[in-house]
Coordinates of C-alpha atoms and ligand atoms in Angstrom, one line a residue:
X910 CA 60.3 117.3 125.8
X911 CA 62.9 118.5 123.4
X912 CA 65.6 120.7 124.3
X913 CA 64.9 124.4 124.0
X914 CA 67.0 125.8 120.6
X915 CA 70.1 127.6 122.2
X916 CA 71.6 128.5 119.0
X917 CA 71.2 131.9 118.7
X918 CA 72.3 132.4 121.9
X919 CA 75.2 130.7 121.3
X920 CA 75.8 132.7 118.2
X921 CA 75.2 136.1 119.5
X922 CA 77.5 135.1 122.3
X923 CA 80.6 133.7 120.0
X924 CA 80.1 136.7 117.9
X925 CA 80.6 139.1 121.2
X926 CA 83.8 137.0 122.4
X927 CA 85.5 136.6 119.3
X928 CA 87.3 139.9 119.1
X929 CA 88.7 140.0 122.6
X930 CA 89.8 136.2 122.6
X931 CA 91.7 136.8 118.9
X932 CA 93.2 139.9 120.8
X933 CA 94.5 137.9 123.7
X934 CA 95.8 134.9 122.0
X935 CA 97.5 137.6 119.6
X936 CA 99.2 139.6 122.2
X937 CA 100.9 136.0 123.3
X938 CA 103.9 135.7 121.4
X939 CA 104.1 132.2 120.2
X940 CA 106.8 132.2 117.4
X941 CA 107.6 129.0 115.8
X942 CA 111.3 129.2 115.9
X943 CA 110.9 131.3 119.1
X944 CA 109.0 130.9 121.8
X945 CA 107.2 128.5 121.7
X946 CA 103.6 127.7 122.6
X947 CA 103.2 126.8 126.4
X948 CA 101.8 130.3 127.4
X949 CA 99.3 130.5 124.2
X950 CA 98.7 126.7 125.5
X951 CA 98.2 127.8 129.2
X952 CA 96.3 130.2 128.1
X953 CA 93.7 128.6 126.3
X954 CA 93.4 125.6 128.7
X955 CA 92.3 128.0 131.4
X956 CA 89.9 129.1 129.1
X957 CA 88.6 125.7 128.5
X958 CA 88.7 124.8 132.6
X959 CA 86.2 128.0 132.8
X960 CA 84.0 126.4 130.4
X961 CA 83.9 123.3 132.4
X962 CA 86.1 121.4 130.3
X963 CA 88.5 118.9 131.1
X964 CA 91.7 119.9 129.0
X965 CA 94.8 117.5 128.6
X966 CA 98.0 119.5 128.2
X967 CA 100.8 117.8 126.4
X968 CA 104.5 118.9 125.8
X969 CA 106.8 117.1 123.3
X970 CA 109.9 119.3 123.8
X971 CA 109.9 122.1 126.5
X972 CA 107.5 124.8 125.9
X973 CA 106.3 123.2 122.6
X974 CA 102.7 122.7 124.3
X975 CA 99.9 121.5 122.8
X976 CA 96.2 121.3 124.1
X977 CA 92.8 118.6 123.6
X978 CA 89.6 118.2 125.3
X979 CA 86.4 116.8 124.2
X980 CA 83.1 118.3 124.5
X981 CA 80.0 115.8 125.0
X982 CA 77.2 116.0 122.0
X983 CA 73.7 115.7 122.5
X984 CA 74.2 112.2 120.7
X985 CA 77.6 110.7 122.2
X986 CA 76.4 107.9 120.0
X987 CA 77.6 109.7 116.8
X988 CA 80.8 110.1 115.0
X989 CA 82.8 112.7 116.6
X990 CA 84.0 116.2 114.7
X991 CA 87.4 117.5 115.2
X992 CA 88.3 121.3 115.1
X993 CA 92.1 121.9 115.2
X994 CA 94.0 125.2 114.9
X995 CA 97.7 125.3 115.6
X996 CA 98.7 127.9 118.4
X997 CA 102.5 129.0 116.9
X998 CA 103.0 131.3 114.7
X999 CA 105.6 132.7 112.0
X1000 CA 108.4 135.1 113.5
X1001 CA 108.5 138.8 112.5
X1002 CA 110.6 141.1 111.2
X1003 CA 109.0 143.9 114.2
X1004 CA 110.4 146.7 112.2
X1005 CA 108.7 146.5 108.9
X1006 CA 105.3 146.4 110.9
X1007 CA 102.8 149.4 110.2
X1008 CA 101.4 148.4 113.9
X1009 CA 103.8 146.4 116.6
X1010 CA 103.1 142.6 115.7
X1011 CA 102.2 141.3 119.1
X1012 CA 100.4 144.3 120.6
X1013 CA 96.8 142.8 118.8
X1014 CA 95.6 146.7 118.2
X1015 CA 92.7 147.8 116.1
X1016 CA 93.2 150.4 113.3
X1017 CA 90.6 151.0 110.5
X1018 CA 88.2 148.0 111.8
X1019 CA 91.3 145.5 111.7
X1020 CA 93.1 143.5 114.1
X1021 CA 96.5 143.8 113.3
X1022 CA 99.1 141.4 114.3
X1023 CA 100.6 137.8 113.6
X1024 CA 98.5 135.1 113.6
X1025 CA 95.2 137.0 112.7
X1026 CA 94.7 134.9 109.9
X1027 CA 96.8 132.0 110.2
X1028 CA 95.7 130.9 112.8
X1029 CA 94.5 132.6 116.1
X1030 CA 91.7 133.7 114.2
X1031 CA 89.9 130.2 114.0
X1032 CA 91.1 129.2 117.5
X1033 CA 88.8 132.4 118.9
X1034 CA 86.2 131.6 116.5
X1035 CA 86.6 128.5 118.5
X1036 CA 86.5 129.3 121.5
X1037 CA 83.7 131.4 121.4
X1038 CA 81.9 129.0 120.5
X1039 CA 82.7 126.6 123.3
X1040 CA 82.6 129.5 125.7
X1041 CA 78.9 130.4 124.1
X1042 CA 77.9 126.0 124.9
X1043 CA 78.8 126.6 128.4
X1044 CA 77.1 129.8 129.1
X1045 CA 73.4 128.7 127.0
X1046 CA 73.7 125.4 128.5
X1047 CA 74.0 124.0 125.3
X1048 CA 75.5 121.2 123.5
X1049 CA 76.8 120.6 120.1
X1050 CA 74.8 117.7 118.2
X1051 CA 77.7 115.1 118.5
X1052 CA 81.0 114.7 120.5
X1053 CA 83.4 117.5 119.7
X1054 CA 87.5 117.5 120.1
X1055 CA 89.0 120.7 120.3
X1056 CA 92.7 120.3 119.5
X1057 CA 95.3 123.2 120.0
X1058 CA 98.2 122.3 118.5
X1059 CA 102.0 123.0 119.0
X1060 CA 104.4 123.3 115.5
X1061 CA 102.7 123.5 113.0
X1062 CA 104.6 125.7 110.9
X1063 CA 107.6 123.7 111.2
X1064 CA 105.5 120.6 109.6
X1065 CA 103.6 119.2 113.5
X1066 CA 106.2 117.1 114.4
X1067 CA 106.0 118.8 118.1
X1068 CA 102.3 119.4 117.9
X1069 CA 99.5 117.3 115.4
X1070 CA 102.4 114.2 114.8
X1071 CA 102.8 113.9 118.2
X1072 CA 99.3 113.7 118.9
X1073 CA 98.3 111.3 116.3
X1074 CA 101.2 109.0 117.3
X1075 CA 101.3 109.3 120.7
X1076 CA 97.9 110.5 122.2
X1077 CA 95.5 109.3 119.3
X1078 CA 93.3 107.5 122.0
X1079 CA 91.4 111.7 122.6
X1080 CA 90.6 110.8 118.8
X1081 CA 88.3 108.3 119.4
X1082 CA 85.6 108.2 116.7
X1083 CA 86.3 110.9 115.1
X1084 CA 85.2 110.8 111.7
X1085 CA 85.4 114.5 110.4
X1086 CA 87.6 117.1 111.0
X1087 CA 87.7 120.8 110.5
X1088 CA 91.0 123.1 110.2
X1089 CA 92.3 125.6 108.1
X1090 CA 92.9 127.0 105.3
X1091 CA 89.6 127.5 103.8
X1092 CA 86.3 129.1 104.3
X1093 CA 86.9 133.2 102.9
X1094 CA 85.2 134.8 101.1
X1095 CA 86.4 135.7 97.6
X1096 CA 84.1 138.4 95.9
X1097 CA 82.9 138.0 92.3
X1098 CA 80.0 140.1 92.3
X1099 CA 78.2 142.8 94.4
X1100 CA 75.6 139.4 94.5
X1101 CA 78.1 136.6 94.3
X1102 CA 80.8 135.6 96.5
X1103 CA 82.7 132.4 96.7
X1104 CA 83.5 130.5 100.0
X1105 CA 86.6 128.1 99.2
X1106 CA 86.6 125.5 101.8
X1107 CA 89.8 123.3 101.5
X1108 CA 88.9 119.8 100.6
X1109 CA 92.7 118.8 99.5
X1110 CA 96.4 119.5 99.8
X1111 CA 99.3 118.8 98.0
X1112 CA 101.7 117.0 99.2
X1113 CA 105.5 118.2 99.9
X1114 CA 109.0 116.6 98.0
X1115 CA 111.9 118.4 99.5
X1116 CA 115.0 116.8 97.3
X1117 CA 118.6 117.4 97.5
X1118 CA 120.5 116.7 93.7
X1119 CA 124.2 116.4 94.2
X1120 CA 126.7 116.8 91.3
X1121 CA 130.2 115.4 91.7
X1122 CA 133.0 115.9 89.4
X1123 CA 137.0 116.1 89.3
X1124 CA 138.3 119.3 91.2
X1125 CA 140.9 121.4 89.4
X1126 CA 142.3 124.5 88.9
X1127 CA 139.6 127.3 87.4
X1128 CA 142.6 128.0 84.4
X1129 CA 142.3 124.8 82.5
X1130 CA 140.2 123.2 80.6
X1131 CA 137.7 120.9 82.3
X1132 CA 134.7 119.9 81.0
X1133 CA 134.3 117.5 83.9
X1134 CA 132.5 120.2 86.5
X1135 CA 129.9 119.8 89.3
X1136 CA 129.0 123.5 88.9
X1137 CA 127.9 123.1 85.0
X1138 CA 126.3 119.6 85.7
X1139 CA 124.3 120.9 88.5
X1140 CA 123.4 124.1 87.0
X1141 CA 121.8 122.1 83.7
X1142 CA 120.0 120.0 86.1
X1143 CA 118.5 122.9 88.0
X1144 CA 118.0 124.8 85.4
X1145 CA 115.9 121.2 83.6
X1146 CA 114.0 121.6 86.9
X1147 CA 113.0 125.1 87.0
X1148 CA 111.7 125.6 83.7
X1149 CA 110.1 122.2 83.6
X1150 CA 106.8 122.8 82.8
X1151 CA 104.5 120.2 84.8
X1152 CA 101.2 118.8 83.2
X1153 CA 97.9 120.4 83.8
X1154 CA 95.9 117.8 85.8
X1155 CA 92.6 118.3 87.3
X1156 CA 91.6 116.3 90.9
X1157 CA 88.5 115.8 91.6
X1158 CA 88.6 119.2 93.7
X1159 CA 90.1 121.0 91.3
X1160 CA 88.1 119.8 88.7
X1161 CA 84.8 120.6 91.0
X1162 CA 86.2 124.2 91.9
X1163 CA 87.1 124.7 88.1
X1164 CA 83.9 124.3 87.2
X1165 CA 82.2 125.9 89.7
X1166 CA 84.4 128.9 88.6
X1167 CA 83.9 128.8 85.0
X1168 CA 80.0 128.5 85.6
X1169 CA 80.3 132.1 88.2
X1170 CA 82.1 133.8 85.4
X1171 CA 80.7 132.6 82.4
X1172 CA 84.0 131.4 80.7
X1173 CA 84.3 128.2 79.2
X1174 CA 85.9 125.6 80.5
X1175 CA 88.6 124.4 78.6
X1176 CA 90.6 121.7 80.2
X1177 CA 94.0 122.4 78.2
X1178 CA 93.6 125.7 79.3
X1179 CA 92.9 125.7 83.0
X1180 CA 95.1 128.6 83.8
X1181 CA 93.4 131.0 81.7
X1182 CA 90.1 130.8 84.0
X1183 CA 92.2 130.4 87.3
X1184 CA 94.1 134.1 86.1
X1185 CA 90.6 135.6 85.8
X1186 CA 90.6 135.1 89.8
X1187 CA 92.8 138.1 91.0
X1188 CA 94.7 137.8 94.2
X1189 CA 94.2 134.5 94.5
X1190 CA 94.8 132.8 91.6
X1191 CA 98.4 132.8 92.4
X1192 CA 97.4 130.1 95.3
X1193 CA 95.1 127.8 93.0
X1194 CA 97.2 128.3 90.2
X1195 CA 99.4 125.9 91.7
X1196 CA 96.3 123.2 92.3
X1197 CA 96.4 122.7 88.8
X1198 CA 99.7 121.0 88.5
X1199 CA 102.8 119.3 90.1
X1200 CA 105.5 122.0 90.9
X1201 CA 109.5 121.9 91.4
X1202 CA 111.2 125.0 92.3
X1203 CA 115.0 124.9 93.0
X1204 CA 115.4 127.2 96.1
X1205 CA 119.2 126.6 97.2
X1206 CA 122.2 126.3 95.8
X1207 CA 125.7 125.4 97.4
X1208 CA 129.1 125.1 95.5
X1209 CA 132.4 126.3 95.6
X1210 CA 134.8 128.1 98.0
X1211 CA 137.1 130.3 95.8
X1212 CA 136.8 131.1 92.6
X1213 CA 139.8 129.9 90.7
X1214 CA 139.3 126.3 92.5
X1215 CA 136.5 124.3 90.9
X1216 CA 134.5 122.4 93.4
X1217 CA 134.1 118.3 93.4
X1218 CA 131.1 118.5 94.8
X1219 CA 128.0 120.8 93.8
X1220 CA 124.1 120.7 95.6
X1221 CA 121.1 122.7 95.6
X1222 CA 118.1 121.9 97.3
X1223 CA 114.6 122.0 95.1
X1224 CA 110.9 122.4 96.5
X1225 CA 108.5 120.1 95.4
X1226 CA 104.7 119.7 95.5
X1227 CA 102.7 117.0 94.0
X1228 CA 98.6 116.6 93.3
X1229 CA 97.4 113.7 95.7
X1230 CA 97.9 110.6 93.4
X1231 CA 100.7 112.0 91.7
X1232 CA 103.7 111.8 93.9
X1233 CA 105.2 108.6 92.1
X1234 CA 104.9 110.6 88.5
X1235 CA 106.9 113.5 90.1
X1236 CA 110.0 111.6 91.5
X1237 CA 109.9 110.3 88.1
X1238 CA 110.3 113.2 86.4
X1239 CA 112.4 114.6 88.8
X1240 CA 114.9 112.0 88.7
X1241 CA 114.6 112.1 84.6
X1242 CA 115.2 115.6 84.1
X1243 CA 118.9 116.3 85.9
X1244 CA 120.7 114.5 83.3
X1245 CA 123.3 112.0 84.1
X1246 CA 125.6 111.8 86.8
X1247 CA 123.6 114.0 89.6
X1248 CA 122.3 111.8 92.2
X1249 CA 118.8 113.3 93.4
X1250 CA 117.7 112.5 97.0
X1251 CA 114.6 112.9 99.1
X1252 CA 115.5 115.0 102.6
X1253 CA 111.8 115.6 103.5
X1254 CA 108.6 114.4 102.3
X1255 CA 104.8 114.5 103.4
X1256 CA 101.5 113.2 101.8
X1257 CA 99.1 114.8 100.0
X1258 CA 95.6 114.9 101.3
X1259 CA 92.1 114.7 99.5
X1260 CA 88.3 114.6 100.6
X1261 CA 85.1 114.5 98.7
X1262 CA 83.1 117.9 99.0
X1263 CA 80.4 116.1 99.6
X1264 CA 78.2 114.9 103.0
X1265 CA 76.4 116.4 105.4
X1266 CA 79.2 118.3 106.8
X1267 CA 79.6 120.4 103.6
X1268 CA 75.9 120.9 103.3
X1269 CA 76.1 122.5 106.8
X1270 CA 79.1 124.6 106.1
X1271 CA 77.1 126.1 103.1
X1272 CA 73.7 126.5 104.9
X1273 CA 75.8 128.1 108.0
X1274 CA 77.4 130.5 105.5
X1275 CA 73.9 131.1 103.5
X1276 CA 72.3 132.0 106.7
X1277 CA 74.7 135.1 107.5
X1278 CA 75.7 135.9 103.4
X1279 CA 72.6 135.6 101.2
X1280 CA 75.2 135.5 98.3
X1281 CA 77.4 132.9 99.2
X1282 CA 78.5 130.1 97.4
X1283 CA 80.9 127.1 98.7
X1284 CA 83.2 125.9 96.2
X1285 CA 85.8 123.6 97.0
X1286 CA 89.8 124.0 96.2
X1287 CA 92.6 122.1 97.0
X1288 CA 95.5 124.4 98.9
X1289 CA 99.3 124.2 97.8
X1290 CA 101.0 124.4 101.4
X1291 CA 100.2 121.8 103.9
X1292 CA 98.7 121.6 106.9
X1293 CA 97.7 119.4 110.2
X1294 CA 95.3 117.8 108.5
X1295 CA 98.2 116.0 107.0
X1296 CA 98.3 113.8 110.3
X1297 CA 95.2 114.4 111.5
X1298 CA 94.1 112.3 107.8
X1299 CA 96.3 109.5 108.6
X1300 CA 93.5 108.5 111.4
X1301 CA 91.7 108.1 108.7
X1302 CA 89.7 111.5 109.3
X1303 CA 87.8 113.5 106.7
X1304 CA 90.1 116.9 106.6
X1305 CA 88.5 119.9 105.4
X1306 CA 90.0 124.1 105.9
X1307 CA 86.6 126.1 107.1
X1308 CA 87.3 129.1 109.2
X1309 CA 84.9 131.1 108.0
X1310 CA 85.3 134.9 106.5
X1311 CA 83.6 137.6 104.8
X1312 CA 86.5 139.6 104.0
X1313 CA 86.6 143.0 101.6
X1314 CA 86.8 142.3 98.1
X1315 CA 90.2 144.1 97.8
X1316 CA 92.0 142.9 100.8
X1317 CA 94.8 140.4 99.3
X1318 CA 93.7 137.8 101.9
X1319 CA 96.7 135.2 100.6
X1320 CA 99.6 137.9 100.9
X1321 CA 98.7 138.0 104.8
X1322 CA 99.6 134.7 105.7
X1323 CA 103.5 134.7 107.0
X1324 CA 102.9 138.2 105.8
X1325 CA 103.8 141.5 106.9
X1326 CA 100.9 143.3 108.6
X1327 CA 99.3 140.4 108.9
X1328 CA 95.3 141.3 109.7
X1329 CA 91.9 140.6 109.8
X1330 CA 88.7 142.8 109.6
X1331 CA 87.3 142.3 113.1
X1332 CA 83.6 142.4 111.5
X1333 CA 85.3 139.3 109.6
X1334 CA 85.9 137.6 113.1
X1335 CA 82.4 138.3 114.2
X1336 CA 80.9 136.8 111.0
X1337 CA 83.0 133.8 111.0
X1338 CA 82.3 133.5 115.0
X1339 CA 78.5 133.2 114.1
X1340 CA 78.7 131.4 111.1
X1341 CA 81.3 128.7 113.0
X1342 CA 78.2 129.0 115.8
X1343 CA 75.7 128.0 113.1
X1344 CA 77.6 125.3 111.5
X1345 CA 78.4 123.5 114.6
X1346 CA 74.6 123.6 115.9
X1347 CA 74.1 121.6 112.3
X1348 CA 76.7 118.9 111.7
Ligands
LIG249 ZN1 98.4 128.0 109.7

């Protein structure tokens, strides 16, 4: 006898939680400085003990609380899946909130408050999912680890790092892994809209470039000074203008793009089809090439004494594969005499869009949006998939959303009135449902 088909259940139940989970998990203030995660963390591990679960809580530092379990498949025999969302959010800036930021209230068929999109959102979808397993006595086709992770947007070192590191032994088998960013909806026609599911990330270059001369007084003459040397060399940075070049992602989403719009493709000009985009062509704009944006500057302490010493601190991103060329260029373009050092880096991440896995993310979205289409797309920022691919996992950003074609989805992450369209939540909730039965 084969087991009766639970998955509508199981999606008409996830679609009827979603909401109210998202709500609760918003109304937990877990800021990132702030703090912290342990009640979010709590919170959901009660959730998961209802569900029968077994959850293992650990903290690295007090109150930055992190959460696994592992829910059985039908075939235990099978690689396992991973679904990770991170439980901290962004602080806020309370006053310059149309709605109060942790009070999770609906206005105009929104949910309003931090973390609605990155990242609560995909940890109800989540859980309404598990919850809807537990209640239609059903099981997912393979083993399943739910991770709820601590710090994430202070890079994981408290949360996903630790794990990996520490506690890798709940990531047994796992061979796939889904997180965010990915999986909205960008509209291109009334009949056409684009699902971006991230496949890639860049990876991140924080550099220091420190300029030292001979000190003196600001009458003379003095060519010898670390505030002109540096100021060339950040200034060679900024307006560097980095080489277009195409991943295999961004290759794939530029010609998935190009086909949906009927442009050509012209690989010299990439940017021209990425502007056609709207809103977000300012975030795969910058999948196109390595970046280096200067973002601090420190020199100086009165204004007739020139400094010895001059710094500023520059942002970098680089194209998996490409990290080497950009410290190259990097340490090329100051000019002599600055000495350019490394005070943060992280690795840049990269998956084919290919598998069964990404043929059930497309069917799962197909199922609920006639007119959907998953493209791939490589995401500039970074995220726990960063560790979570140095177990060797397949990382991909799917929380799916079928969001209104003018809503700026990109401008709400860290944003202010950060929000989601709670019909969003209940279309990602079933769609998370579907894919899940199918993978
Ligand atoms: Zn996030």
């Amino acid at each position: 006898m084969t087991e009766p088909d639970r998955t509508e259940d199981v999606a008409a139940h996830a679609r009827s939680r979603v909401v109210d989970l998202c709500r609760d998990l918003v109304r937990i203030e877990s800021t990132n400085p702030g703090n912290g995660e342990r009640e979010a963390a709590e919170h959901v591990a009660g959730l998961l003990t209802d569900m029968g679960l077994t959850p293992h809580v650990s903290e690295t530092d007090k109150g930055r609380t992190s959460v696994v379990t592992r829910v059985e498949g039908a075939d235990p025999t099978r690689p396992a899946l991973l679904v990770h969302g991170h439980l901290d959010v962004v602080p806020v800036q309370a006053a310059d909130w149309t709605y109060p930021p942790f009070a999770g209230e609906i206005h105009d068929g929104m949910l309003w408050g931090r973390g609605c999109v990155d990242m609560k959102d995909m940890v109800a979808m989540t859980l309404s999912v598990a919850e809807g397993w537990h209640r239609a006595g059903a099981k997912p086709p393979r083993d399943v680890v739910l991770a709820f992770t601590a710090d994430e947007e202070a890079g994981g070192t408290k949360g996903a790092k630790d794990l990996v590191e520490n506690h890798a032994g709940h990531f047994e088998g796992v061979t796939e892994a889904v997180g965010e960013v990915g999986g909205f909806s960008v509209t291109v026609r009334d009949d056409l809209r684009l699902y971006l599911v991230q496949t890639a990330e860049k990876g991140i270059e924080w550099l220091r470039l420190t300029a030292r001369a001979r000190a003196g007084h600001g009458s003379m003459v003095h060519p010898d000074n670390a505030v002109t040397q540096l100021a060339t060399a950040v200034s060679n940075i900024g307006r560097y203008d980095h080489p277009v070049e195409l991943t295999p992602t961004v290759q794939r989403f530029l010609e998935e793009i190009t086909e949906v719009l009927d442009i050509p493709l012209d690989p010299d000009d990439a940017d021209t089809a990425v502007a056609k985009l709207g809103n977000i062509s300012r975030m795969v704009g910058a999948s196109l090439r390595n970046t280096s944006n200067p973002s601090m500057l420190e020199a100086g302490y009165k204004v007739n004494v020139i400094p010895g010493v001059a710094s500023a601190q520059v942002d970098c991103r680089f194209l998996p594969e490409h990290g080497e060329e950009l410290l190259a260029k990097i340490r090329e373009l100051p000019g002599p005499g600055i000495t350019v050092e490394s005070t943060h880096s992280d690795i840049a991440v990269e998956t084919a869009f290919e598998g069964d896995i990404v043929e059930a993310m497309a069917a799962a979205l197909k199922t609920e949006d006639p007119h959907a289409r998953t493209v791939p797309y490589m995401m500039s920022g970074g995220t726990d998939a960063k560790h979570f691919s140095t177990l060797g996992i397949r990382c991909f950003g799917f929380a799916p959303l079928l969001l209104p074609p003018d809503l700026d989805f990109s401008a709400l992450f860290h944003g202010v009135d950060e929000r989601v369209p709670t019909d969003a939540l209940e279309f990602g909730a079933t769609v998370f449902s579907r894919f899940l039965a199918s993978t």
